[in-house]
CSV table of C-alpha atoms in Angstrom, one decimal:
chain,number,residue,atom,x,y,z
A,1,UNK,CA,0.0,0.0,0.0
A,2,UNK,CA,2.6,2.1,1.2
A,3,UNK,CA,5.1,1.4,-2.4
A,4,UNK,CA,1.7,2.0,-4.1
A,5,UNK,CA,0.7,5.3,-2.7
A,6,UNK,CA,4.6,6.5,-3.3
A,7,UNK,CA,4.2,5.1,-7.0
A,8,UNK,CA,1.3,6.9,-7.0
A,9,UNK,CA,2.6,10.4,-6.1
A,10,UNK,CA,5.6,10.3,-8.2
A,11,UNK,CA,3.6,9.9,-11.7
A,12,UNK,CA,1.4,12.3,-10.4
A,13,UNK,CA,4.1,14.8,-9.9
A,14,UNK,CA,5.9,13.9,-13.3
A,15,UNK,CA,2.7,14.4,-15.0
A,16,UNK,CA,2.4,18.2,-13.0
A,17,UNK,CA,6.0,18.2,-14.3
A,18,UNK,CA,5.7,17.4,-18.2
A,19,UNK,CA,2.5,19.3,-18.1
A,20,UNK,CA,4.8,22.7,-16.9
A,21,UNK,CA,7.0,21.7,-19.1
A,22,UNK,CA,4.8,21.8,-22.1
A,23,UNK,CA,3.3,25.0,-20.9
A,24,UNK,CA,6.6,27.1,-20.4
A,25,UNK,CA,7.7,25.6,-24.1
A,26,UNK,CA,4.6,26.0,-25.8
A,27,UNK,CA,5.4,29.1,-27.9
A,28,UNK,CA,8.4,26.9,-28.6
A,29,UNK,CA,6.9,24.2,-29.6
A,30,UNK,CA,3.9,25.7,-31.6
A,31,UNK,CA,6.6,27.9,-33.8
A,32,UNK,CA,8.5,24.5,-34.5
A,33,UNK,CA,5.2,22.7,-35.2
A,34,UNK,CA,3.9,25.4,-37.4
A,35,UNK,CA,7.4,25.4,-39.2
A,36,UNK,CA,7.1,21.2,-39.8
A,37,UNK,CA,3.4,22.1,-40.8
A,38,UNK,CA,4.2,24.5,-43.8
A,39,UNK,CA,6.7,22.6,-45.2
A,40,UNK,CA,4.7,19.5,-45.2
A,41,UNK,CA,2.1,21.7,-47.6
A,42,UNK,CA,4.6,22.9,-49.7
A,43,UNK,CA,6.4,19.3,-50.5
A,44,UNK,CA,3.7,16.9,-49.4
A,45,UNK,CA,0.3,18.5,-50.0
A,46,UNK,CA,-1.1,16.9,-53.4
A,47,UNK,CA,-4.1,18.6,-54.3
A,48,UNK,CA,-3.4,22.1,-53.8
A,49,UNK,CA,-4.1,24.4,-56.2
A,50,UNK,CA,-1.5,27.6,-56.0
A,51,UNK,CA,-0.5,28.1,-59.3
A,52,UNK,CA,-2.8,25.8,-61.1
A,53,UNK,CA,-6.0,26.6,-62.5
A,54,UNK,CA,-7.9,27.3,-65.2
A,55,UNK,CA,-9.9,30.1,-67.2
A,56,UNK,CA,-13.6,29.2,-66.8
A,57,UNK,CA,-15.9,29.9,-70.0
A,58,UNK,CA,-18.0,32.8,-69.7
A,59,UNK,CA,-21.3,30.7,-70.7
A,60,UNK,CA,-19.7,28.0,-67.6
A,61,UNK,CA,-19.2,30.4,-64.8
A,62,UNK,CA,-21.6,30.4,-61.7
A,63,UNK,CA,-23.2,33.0,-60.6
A,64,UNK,CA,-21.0,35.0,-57.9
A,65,UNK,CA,-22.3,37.6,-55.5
A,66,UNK,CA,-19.8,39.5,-53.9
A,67,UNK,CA,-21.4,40.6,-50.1
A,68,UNK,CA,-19.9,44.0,-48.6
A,69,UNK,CA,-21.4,44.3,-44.9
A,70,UNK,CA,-21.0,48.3,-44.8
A,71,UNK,CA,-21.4,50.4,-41.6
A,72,UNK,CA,-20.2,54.1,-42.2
A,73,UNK,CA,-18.1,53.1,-44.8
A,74,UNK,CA,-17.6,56.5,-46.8
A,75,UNK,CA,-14.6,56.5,-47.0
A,76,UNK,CA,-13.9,53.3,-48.9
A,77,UNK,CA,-17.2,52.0,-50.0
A,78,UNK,CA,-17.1,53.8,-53.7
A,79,UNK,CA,-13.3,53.1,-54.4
A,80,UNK,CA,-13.8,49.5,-53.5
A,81,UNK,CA,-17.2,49.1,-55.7
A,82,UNK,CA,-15.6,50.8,-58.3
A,83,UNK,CA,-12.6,48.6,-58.4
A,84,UNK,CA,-14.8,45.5,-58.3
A,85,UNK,CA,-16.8,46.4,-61.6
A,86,UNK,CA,-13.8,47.4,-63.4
A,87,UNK,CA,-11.0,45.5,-62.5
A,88,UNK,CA,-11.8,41.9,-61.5
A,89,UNK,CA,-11.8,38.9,-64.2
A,90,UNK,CA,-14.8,37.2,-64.3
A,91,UNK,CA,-18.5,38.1,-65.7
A,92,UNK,CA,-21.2,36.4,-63.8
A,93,UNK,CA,-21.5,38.5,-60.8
A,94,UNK,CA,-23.5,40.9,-58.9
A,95,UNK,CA,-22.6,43.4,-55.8
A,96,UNK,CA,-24.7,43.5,-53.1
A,97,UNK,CA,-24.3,46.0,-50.4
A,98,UNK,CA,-25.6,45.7,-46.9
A,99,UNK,CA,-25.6,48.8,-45.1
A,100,UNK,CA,-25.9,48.3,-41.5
A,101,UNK,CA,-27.4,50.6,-40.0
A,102,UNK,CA,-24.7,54.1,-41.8
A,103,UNK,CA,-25.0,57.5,-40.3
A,104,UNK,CA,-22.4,58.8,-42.7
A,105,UNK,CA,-22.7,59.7,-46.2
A,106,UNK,CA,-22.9,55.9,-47.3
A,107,UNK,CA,-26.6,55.2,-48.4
A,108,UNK,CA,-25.9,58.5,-51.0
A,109,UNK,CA,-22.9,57.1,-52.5
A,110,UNK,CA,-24.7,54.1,-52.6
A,111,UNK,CA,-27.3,55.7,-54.5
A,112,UNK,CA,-25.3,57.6,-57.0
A,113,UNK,CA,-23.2,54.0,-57.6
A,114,UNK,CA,-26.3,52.1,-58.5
A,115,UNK,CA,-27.0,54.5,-61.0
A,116,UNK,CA,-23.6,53.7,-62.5
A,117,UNK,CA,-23.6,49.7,-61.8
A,118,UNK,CA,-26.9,47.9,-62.9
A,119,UNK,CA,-25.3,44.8,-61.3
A,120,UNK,CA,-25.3,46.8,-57.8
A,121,UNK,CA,-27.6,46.2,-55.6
A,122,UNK,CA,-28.7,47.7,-51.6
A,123,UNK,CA,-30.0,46.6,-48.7
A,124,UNK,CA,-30.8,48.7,-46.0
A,125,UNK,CA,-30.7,47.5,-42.4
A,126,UNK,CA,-32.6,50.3,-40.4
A,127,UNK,CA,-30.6,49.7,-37.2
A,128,UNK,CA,-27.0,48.5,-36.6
A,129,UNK,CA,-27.1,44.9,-35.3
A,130,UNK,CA,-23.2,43.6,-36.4
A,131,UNK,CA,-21.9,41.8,-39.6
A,132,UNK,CA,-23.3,38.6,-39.3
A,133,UNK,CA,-26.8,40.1,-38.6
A,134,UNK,CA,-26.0,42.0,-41.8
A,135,UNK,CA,-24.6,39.0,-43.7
A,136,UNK,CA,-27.6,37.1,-43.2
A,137,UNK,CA,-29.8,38.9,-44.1
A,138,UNK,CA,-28.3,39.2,-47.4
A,139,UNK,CA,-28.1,35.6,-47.9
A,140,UNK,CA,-31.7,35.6,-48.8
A,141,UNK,CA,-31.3,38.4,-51.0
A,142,UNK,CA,-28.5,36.9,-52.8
A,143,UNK,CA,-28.8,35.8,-56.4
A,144,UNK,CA,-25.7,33.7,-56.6
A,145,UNK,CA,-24.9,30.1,-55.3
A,146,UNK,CA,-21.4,31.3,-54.5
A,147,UNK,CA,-21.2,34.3,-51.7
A,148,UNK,CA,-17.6,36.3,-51.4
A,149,UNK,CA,-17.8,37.9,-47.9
A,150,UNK,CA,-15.5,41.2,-49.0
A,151,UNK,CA,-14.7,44.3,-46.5
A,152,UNK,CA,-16.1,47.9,-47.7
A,153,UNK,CA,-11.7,48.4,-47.2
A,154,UNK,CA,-10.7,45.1,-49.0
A,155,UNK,CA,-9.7,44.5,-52.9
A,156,UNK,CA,-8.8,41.2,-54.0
A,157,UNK,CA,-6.3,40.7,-57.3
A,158,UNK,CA,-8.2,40.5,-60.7
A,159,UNK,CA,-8.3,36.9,-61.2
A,160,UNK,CA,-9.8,36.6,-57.8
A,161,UNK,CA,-13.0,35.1,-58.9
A,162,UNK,CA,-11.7,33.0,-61.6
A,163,UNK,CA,-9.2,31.4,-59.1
A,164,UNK,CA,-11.6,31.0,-56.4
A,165,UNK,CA,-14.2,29.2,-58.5
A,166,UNK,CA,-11.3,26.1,-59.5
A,167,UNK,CA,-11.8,24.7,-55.9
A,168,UNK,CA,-15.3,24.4,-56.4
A,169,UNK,CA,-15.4,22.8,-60.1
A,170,UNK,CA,-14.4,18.8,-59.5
A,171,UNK,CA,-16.1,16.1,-58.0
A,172,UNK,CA,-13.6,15.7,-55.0
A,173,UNK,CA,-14.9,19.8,-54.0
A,174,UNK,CA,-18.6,18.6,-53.3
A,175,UNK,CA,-18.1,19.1,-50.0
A,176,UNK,CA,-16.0,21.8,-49.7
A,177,UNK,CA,-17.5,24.9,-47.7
A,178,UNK,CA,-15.7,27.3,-48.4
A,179,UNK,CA,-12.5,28.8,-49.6
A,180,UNK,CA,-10.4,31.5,-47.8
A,181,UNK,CA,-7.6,33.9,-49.7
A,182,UNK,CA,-4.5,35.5,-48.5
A,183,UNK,CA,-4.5,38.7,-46.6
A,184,UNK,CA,-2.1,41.5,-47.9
A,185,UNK,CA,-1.8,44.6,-45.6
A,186,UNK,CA,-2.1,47.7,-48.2
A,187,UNK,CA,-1.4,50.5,-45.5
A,188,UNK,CA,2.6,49.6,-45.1
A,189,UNK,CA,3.4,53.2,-44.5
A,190,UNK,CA,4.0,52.8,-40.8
A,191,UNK,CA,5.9,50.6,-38.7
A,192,UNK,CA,2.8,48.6,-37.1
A,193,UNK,CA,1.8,48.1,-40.5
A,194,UNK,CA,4.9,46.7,-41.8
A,195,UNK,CA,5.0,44.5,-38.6
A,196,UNK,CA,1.3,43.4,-39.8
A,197,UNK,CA,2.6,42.4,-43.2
A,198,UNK,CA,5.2,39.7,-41.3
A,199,UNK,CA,2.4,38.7,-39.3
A,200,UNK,CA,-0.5,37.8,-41.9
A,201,UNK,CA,2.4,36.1,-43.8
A,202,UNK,CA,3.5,34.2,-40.8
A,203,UNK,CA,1.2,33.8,-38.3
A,204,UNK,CA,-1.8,33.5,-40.0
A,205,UNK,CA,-0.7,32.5,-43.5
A,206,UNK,CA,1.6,29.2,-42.0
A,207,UNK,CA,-0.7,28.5,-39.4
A,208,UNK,CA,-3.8,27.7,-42.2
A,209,UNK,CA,-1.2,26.1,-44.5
A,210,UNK,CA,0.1,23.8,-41.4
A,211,UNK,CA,-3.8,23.0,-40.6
A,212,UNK,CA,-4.4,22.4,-44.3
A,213,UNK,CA,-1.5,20.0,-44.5
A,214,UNK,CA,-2.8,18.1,-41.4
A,215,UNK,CA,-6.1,17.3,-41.7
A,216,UNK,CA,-8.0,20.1,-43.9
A,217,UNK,CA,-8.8,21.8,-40.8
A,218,UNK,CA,-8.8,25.6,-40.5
A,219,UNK,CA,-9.4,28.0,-37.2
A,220,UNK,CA,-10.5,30.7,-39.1
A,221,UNK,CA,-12.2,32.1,-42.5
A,222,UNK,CA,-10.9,35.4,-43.1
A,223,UNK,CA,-13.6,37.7,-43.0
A,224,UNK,CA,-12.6,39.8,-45.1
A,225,UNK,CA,-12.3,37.7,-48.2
A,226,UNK,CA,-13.9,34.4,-48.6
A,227,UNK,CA,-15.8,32.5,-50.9
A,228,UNK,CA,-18.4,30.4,-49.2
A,229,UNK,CA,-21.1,28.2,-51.1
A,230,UNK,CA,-24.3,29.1,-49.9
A,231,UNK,CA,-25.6,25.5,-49.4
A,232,UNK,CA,-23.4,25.5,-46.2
A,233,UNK,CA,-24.0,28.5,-44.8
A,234,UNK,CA,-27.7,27.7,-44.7
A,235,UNK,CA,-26.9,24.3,-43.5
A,236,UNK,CA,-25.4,25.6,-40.4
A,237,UNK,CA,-27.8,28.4,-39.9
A,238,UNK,CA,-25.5,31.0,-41.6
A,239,UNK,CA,-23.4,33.2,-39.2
A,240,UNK,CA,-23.8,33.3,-35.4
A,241,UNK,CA,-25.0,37.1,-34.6
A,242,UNK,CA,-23.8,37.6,-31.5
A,243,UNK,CA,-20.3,36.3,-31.7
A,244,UNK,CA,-17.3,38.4,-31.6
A,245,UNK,CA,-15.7,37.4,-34.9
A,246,UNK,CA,-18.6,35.6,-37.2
A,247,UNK,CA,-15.4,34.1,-39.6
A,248,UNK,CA,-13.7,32.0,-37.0
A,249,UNK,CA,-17.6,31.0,-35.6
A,250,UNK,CA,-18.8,29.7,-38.5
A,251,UNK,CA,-15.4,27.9,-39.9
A,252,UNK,CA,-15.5,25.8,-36.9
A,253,UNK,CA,-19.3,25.1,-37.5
A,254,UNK,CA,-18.7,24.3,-41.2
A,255,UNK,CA,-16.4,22.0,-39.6
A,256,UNK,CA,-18.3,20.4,-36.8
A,257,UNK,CA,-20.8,19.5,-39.5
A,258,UNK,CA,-17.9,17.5,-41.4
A,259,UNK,CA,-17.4,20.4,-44.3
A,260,UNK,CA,-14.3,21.2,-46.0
A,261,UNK,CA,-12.6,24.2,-45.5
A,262,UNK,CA,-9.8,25.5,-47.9
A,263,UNK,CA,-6.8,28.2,-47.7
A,264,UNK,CA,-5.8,29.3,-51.0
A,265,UNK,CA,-2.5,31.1,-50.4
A,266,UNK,CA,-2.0,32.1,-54.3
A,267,UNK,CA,-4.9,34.2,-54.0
A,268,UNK,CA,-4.7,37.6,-53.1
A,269,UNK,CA,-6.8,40.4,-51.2
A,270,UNK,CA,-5.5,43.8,-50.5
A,271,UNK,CA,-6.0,45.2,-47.0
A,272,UNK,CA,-6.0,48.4,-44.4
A,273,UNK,CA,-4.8,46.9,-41.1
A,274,UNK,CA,-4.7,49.3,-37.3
A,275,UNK,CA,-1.9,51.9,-37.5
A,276,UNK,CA,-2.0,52.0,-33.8
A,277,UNK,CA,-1.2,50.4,-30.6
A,278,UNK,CA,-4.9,51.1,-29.5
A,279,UNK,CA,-6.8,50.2,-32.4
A,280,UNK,CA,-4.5,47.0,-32.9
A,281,UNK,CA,-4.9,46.3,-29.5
A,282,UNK,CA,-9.0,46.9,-29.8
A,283,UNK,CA,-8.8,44.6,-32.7
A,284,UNK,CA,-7.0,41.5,-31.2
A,285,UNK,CA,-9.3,41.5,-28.3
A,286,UNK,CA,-11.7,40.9,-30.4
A,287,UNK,CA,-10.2,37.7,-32.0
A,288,UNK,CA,-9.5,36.8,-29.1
A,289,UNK,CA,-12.7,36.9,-27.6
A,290,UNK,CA,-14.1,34.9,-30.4
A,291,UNK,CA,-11.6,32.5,-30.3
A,292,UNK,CA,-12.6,31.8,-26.7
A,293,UNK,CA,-16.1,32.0,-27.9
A,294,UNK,CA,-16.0,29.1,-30.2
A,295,UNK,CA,-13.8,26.9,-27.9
A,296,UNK,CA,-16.2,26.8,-25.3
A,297,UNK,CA,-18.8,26.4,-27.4
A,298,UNK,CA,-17.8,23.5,-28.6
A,299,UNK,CA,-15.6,21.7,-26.0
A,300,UNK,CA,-18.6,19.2,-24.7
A,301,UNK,CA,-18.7,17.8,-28.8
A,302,UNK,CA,-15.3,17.0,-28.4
A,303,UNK,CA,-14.8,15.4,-25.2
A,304,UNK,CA,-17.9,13.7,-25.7
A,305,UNK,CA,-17.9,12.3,-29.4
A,306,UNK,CA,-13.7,12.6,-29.8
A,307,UNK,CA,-13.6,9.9,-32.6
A,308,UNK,CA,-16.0,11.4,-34.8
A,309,UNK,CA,-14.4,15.1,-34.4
A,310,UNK,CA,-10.9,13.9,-35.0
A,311,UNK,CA,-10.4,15.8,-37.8
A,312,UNK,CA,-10.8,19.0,-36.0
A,313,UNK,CA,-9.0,17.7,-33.1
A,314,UNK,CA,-5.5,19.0,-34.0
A,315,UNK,CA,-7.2,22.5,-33.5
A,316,UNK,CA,-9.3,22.2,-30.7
A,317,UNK,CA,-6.2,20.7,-28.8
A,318,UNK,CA,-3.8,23.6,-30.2
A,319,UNK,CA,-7.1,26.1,-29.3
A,320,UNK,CA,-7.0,24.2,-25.4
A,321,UNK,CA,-3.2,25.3,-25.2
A,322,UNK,CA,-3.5,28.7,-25.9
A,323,UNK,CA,-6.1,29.7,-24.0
A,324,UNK,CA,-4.4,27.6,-21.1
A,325,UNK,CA,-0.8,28.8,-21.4
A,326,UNK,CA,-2.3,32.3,-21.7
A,327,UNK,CA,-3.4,32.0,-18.0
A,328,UNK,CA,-0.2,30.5,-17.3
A,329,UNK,CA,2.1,33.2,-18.3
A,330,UNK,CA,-0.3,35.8,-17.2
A,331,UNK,CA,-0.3,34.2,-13.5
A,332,UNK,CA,3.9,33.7,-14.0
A,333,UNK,CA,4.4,36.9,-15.4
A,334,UNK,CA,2.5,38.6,-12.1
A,335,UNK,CA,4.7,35.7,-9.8
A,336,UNK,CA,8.0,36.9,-11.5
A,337,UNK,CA,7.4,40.2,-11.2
A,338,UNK,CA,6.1,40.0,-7.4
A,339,UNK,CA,9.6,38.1,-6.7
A,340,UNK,CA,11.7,40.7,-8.7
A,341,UNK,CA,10.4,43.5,-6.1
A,342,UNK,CA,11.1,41.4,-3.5
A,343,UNK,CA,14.5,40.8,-4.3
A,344,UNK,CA,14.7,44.1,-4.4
A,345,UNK,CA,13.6,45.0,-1.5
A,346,UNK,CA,15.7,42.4,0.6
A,347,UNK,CA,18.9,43.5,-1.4
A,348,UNK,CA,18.9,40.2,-3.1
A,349,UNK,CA,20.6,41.4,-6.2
A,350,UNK,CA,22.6,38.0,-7.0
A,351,UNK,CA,19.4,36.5,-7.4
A,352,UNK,CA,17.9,39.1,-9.2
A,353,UNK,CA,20.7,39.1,-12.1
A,354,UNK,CA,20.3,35.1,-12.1
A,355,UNK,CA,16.5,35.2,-12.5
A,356,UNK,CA,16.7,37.9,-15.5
A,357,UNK,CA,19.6,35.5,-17.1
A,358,UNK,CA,17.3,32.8,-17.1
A,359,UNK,CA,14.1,34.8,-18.6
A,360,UNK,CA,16.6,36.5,-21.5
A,361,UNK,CA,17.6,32.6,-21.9
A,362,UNK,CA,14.2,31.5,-22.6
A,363,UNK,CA,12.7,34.5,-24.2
A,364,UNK,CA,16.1,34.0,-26.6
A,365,UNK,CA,14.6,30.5,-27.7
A,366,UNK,CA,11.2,31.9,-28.5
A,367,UNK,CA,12.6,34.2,-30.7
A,368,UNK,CA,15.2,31.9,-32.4
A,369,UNK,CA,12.1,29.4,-32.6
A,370,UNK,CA,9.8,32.9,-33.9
A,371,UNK,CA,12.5,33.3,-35.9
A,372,UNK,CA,12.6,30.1,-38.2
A,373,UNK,CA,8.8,30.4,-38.3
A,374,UNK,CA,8.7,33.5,-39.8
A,375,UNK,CA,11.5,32.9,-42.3
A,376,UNK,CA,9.8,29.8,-43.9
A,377,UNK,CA,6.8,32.0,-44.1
A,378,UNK,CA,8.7,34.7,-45.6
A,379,UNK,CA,10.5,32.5,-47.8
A,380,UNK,CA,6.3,30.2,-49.4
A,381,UNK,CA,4.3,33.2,-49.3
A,382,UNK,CA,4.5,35.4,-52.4
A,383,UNK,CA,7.4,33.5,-53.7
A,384,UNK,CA,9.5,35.4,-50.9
A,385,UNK,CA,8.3,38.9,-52.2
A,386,UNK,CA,8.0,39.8,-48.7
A,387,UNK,CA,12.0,38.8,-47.3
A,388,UNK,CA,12.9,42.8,-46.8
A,389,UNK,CA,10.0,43.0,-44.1
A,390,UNK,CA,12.2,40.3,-42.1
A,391,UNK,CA,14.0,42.5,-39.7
A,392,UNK,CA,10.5,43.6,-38.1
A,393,UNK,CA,10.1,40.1,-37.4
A,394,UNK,CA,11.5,39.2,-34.2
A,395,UNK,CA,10.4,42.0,-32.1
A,396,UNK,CA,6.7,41.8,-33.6
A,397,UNK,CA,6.7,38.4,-32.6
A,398,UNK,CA,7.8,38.9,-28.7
A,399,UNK,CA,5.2,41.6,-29.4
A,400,UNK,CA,2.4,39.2,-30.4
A,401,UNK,CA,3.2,36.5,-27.7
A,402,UNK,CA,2.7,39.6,-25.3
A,403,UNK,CA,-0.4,40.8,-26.6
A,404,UNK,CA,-2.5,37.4,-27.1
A,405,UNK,CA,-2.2,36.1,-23.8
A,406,UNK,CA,-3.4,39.4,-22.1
A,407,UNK,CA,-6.7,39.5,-24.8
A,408,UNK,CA,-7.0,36.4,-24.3
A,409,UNK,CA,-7.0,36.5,-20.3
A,410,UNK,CA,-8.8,40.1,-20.5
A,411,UNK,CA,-12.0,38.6,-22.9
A,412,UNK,CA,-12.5,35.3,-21.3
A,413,UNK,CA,-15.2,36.8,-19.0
A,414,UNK,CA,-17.0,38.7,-22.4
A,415,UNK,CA,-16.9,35.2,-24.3
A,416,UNK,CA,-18.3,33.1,-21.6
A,417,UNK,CA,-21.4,36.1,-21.2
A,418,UNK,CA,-22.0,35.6,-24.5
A,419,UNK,CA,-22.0,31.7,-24.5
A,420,UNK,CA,-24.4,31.9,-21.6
A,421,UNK,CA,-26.7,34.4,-24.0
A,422,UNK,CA,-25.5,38.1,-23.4
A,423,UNK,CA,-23.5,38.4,-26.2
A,424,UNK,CA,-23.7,41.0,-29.3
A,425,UNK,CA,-22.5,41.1,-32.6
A,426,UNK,CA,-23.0,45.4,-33.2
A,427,UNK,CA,-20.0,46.7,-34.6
A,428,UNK,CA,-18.0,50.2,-35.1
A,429,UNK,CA,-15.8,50.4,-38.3
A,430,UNK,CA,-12.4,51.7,-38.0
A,431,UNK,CA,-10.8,54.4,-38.8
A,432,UNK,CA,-10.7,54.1,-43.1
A,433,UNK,CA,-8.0,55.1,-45.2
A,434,UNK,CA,-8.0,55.0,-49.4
A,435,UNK,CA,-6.4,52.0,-50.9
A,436,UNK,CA,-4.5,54.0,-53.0
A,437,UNK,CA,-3.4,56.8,-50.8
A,438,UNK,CA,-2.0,53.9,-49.0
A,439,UNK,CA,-0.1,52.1,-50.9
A,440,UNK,CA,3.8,51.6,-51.0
């Protein structure tokens, strides 16, 4: 009994210890996972479709209609119609606009624009109730079987359409949901922006190629450009209204329902990202709300029914990490810095130099790890276009590891309100700058 009971409390305690372990290397680990992850797309993935599709007849092309949620959008709203009627590459499609609720000057551009466009066409939502409210809505008032979800701030390349449509043209894409593009920040003119460009490339572009590679799972749509079929978004109900971020809610409910989801990295879509600290920070507590939000919404389907979820359970368990390691370096962060003062105070300054050695240490490996992350990234996306905006890298990323775990620490209470019914999906635009005033 007594061997037992020792036995016992020694695998207990090298399970606490493994399970530290992987909590202080997680960022660590993730970087080096994401890493494996992108190269496996780009040397293993066989039915990606980067640089090979085809023209599509104009008598063969489906019916497209490009969706621009719009709240006080003035700004933007007539360069980015205007650039959709006279610049992209395909025939069959219409514009709808759904103008949520504008104060501003948008329902009389609007006006003047359909005047211009016969193909555009405006809904009016009397009172601002958020995008996926919005979004809905329009789905009933849209003529096409395809729906792109596009951003009153957000061009995509030309050949946007034409590319888009070649995942959904052969038998093996029946089941595909949906199709996500690239983001490209347009606003490079300032130092968070720059930063930004590293990021979307890295962070976000690596991370969908490494869950593509995997399983064809996907954390997030990007809102801002994505071509759904409208089939699934009716099958799960369309968008959730009042969830934080409506692209990463419904990708894991295409998802749960067994749909495909699929990141096409050669496709393009220009984009005006925060230009400062608040507004970047605004925005990331945001994701990381709904990040939370569709982790606890759906943590009981995968501890109950774990088989049939598999697919999905590379991101649920990378989800679970984040959110856990986020309270773990919040709690250590407040611990290390409670200690620091007290060394301090007790003139313990030996201590204090070897306690700072050892942080530098580790925060040296998350960078060299950050590091090779972001220079694959660099090196797939764009055909390494991007290489010169390396040297922003490594302090963006100690940046970023900084941020998330605070949003994600800070929203936790807002996401589980709005799982327990108290959430809402109204929305504010940003600050808007022209695309082409902004570009570099």
């Amino acid at each position: 009994m007594v061997i037992s009971t020792i036995w016992s409390s020694g695998t207990i305690n090298t399970f606490l210890y493994v399970c530290l372990l992987i909590l202080c290397l997680y960022p660590v680990i993730g970087a080096f996972f994401w890493f494996a992850g992108s190269m496996s797309y780009r040397f293993f993935k066989t039915n990606k479709r980067d640089d090979n599709w085809q023209e599509i007849p104009e008598d063969e092309q489906p019916l497209i209609t490009i969706m621009i949620p719009a709240h006080n959008e003035e700004v933007m709203i007539e360069e980015t119609i205007t650039y959709l009627f006279e610049e992209i590459n395909y025939s069959n499609f219409e514009v709808l606009v759904m103008d949520d609720g504008s104060t501003d000057q948008t329902p009389e551009i609007l006006a003047i624009l359909r005047n211009k466009y016969p193909r555009l066409r405006t809904v009016r939502v009397t009172k601002n109730k958020g995008k996926a409210h919005a979004f809905n809505i329009g789905m009933y008032f849209a003529k096409g079987e395809y729906i792109l979800s596009n951003d009153a701030d957000t061009i995509p390349e030309p050949d946007a359409l034409m590319k888009y449509m070649n995942f959904f043209m052969n038998a093996r894409d029946l089941n595909t949901s949906a199709v996500t593009a690239n983001m490209d920040v347009q606003n490079r003119t300032t130092l968070i922006g720059k930063s930004q460009t590293v990021e979307f490339s890295s962070i976000v572009g690596i991370i969908k190629r490494s869950q593509t590679a995997i399983n064809d799972s996907m954390y997030a749509y990007s809102g801002a450009n994505t071509l759904y079929k409208k089939d699934f978004l009716i099958d799960v109900g369309g968008f959730r209204q009042n969830r934080a971020t409506e692209d990463i809610s419904i990708a894991w409910d295409h998802q749960m329902i067994g749909a495909v989801p699929r990141f096409a990295p050669n496709i393009v879509f220009h984009m005006n990202v925060p230009e400062t600290v608040r507004d970047l920070y605004k925005q990331r507590k945001r994701w990381a709300q709904g990040g939370t939000e569709v982790w606890l919404t759906n943590i009981k389907k995968f501890l109950m029914y774990p088989i049939r979820h598999r697919y999905q359970m590379s991101m649920f368990v990378d989800s679970t990490l984040s959110i856990i390691w986020s309270f773990f370096f919040m709690i250590t962060s407040i611990i290390f810095i409670g200690t620091m003062a007290y060394f301090v105070a007790t003139g313990q300054y030996a201590r204090i130099e070897k306690s700072v050695l050892m942080a530098l240490i580790f925060v040296a490996f998350e960078v060299l790890a950050g590091f090779i992350q972001l220079l694959a990234a660099l090196i797939l996306d764009h055909h390494g276009a991007k290489m010169k905006y390396l040297l922003f890298a490594p302090l963006y990323m100690l940046f970023y590891w900084m941020v998330n775990p605070i949003t994600v620490v800070m929203t936790f209470i807002p996401a589980l309100k709005t799982i327990l019914g108290f959430g809402s999906g109204t929305w504010i635009s940003p600050a808007r700058k022209s695309l082409q005033d902004s570009k570099k």
